[in-house]
Backbone as a printed PyTorch tensor [residue, N CA C, xyz], in Angstrom:
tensor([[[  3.9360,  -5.7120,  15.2380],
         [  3.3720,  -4.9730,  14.1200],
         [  4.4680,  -4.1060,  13.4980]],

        [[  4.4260,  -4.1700,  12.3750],
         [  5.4720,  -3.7380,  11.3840],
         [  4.9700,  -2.1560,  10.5660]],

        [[  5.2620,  -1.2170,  10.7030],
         [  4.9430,   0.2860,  10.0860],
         [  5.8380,   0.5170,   9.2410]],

        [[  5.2340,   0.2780,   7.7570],
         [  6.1170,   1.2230,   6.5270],
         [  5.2310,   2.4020,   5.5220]],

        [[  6.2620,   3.1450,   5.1470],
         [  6.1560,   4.3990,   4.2770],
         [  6.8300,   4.1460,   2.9780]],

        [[  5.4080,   3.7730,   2.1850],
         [  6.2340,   3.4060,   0.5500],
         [  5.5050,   4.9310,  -0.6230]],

        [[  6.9850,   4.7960,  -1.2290],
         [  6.0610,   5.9240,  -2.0580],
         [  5.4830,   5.2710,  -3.2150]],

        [[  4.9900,   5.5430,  -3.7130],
         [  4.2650,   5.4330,  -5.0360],
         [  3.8280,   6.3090,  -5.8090]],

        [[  4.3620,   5.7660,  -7.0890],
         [  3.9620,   6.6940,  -8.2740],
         [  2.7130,   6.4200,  -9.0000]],

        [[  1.6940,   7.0810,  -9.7050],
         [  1.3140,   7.0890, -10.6400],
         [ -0.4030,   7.4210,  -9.7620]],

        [[ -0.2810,   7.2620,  -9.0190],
         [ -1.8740,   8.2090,  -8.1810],
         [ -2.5080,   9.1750,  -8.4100]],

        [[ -3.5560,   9.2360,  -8.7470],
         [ -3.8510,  10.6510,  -8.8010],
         [ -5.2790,  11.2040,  -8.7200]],

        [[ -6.1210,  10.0770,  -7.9350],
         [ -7.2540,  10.8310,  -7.7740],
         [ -7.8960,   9.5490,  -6.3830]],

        [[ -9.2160,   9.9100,  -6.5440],
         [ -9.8960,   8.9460,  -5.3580],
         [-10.6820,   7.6360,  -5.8340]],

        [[-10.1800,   7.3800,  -6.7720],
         [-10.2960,   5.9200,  -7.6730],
         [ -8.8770,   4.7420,  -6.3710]],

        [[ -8.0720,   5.6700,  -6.9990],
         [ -6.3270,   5.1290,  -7.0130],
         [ -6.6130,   4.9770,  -5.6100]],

        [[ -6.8140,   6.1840,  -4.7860],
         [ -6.6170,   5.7710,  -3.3310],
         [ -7.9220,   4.5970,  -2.6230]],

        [[ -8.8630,   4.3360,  -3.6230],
         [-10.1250,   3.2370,  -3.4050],
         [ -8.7600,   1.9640,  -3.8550]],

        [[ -8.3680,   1.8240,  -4.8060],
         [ -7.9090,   0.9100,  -5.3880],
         [ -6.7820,   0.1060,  -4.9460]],

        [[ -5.9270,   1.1490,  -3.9610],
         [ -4.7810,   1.0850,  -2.9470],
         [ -5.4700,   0.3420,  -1.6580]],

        [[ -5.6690,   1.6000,  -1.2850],
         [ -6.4380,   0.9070,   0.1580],
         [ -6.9930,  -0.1020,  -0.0930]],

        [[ -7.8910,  -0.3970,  -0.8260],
         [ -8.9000,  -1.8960,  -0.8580],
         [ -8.2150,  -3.0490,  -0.8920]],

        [[ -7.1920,  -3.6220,  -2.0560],
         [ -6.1850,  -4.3390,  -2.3440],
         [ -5.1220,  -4.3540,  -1.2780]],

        [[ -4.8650,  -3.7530,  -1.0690],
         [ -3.6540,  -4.0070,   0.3470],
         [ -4.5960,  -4.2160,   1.3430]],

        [[ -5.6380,  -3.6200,   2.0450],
         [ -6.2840,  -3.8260,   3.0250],
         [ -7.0480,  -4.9900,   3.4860]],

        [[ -6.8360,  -5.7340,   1.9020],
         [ -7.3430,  -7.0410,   1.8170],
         [ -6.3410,  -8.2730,   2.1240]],

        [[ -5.2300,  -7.5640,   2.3390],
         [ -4.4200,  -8.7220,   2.5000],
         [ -4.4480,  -9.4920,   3.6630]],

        [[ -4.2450, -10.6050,   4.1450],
         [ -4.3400, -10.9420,   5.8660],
         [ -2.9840, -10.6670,   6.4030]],

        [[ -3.3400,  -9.9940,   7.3180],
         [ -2.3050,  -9.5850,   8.2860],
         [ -1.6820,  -7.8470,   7.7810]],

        [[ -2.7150,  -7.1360,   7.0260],
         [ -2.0970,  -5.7040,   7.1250],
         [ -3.5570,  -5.5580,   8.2270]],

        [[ -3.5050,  -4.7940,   9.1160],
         [ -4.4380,  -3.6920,   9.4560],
         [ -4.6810,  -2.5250,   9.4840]],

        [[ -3.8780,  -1.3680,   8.7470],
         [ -4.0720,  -0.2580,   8.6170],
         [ -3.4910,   0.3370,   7.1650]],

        [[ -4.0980,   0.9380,   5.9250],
         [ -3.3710,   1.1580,   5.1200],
         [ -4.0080,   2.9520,   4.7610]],

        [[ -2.9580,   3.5900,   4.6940],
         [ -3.2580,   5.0070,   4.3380],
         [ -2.9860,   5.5630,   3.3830]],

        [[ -3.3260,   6.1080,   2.1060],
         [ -2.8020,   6.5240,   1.3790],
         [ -3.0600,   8.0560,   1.4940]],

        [[ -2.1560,   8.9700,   0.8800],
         [ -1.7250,  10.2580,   0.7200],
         [ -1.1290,  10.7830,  -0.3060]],

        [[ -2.8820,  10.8180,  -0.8130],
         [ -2.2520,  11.3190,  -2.3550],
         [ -1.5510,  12.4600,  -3.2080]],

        [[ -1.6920,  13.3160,  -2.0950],
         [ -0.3300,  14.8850,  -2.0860],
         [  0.7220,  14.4500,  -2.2150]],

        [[  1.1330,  13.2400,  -1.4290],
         [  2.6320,  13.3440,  -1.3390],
         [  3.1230,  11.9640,  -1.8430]],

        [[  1.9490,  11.3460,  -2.3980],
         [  2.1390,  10.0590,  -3.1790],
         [  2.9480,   9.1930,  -2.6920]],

        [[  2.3590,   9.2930,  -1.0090],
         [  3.0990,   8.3240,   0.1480],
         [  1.7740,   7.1780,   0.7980]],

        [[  2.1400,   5.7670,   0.9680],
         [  1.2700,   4.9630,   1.2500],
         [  1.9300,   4.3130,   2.4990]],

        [[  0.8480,   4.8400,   3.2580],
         [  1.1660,   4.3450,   5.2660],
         [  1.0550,   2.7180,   5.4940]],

        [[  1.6800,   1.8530,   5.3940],
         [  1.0970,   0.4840,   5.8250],
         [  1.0470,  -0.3960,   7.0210]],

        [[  0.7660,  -0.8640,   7.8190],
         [  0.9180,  -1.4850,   9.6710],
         [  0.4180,  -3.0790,   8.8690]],

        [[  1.6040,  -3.6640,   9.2730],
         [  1.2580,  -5.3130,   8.8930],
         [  2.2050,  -5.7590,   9.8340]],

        [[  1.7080,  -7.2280,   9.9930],
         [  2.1090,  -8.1080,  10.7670],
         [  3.1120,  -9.1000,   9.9310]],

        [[  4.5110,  -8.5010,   9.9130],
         [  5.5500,  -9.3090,   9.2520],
         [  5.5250, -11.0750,   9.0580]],

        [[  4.7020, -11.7630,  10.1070],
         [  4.6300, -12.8810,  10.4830],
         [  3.1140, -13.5660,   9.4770]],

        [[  2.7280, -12.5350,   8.8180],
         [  1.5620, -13.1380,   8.0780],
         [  1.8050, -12.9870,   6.5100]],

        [[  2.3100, -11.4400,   6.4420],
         [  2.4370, -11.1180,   5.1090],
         [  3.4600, -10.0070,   4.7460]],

        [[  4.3440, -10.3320,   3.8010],
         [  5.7560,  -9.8030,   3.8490],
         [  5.5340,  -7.8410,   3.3750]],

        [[  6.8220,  -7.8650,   3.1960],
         [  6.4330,  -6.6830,   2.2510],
         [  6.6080,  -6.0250,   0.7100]],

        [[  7.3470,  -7.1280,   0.2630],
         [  7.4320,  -7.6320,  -0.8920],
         [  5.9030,  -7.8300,  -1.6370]],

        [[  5.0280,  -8.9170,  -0.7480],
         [  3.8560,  -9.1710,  -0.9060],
         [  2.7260,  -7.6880,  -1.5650]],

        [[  2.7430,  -7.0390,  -0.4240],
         [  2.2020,  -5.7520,  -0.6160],
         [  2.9990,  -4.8310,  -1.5010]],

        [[  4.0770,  -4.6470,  -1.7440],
         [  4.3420,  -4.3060,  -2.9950],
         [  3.8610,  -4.8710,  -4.3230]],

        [[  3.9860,  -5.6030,  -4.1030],
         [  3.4860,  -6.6090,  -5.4380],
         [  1.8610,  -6.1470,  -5.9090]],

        [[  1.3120,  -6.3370,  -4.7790],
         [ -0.3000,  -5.9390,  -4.5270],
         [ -0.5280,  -4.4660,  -5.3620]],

        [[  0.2540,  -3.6350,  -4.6740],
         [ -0.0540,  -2.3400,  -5.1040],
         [  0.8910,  -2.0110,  -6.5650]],

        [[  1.5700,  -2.9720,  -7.1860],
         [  2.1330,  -2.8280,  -8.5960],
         [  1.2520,  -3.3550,  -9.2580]],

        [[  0.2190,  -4.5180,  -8.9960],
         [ -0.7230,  -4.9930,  -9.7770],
         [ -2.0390,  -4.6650,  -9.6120]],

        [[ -1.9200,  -3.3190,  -8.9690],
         [ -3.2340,  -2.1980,  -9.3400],
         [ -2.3350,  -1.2650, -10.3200]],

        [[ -1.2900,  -1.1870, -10.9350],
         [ -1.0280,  -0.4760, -11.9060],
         [ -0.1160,   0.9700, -11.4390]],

        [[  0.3800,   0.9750, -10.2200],
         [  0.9880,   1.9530,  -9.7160],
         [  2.4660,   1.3390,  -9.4750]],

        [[  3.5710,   2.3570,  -9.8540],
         [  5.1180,   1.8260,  -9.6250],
         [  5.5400,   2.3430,  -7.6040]],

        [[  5.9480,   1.0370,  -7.2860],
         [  6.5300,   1.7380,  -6.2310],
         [  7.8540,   1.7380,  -5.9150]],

        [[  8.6270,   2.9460,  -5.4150],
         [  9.5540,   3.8130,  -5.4230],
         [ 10.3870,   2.2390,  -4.6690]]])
């Protein structure tokens, strides 16, 4: 299991963090996704062997948020 800390811009309420979490959490092979919208930091635990992290970037740029 693979643990990253991506930041992201453009968050800013409990829409964004529905919209984050849901979409990444949907991916196969993340199981844990956290977002923290103070510090406009997103917690992710995926299984490198299912789904990259490129992937999940991608995911969370095409909910409309830039990541760092």
């Amino acid at each position: 299991m693979e643990n990253v800390t991506l930041q992201v811009q453009g968050m800013s309420c409990g829409h964004c963090v529905k919209a984050v979490e849901g979409s990444v959490g949907e991916l196969a092979g993340v199981s844990n996704v956290t977002v923290h919208l103070e510090s406009g930091k997103v917690d992710v635990a995926y299984d490198a062997a299912k789904v990259s992290l490129d992937t999940i970037k991608e995911t969370i740029d095409d909910q409309g948020y830039d990541v760092a």
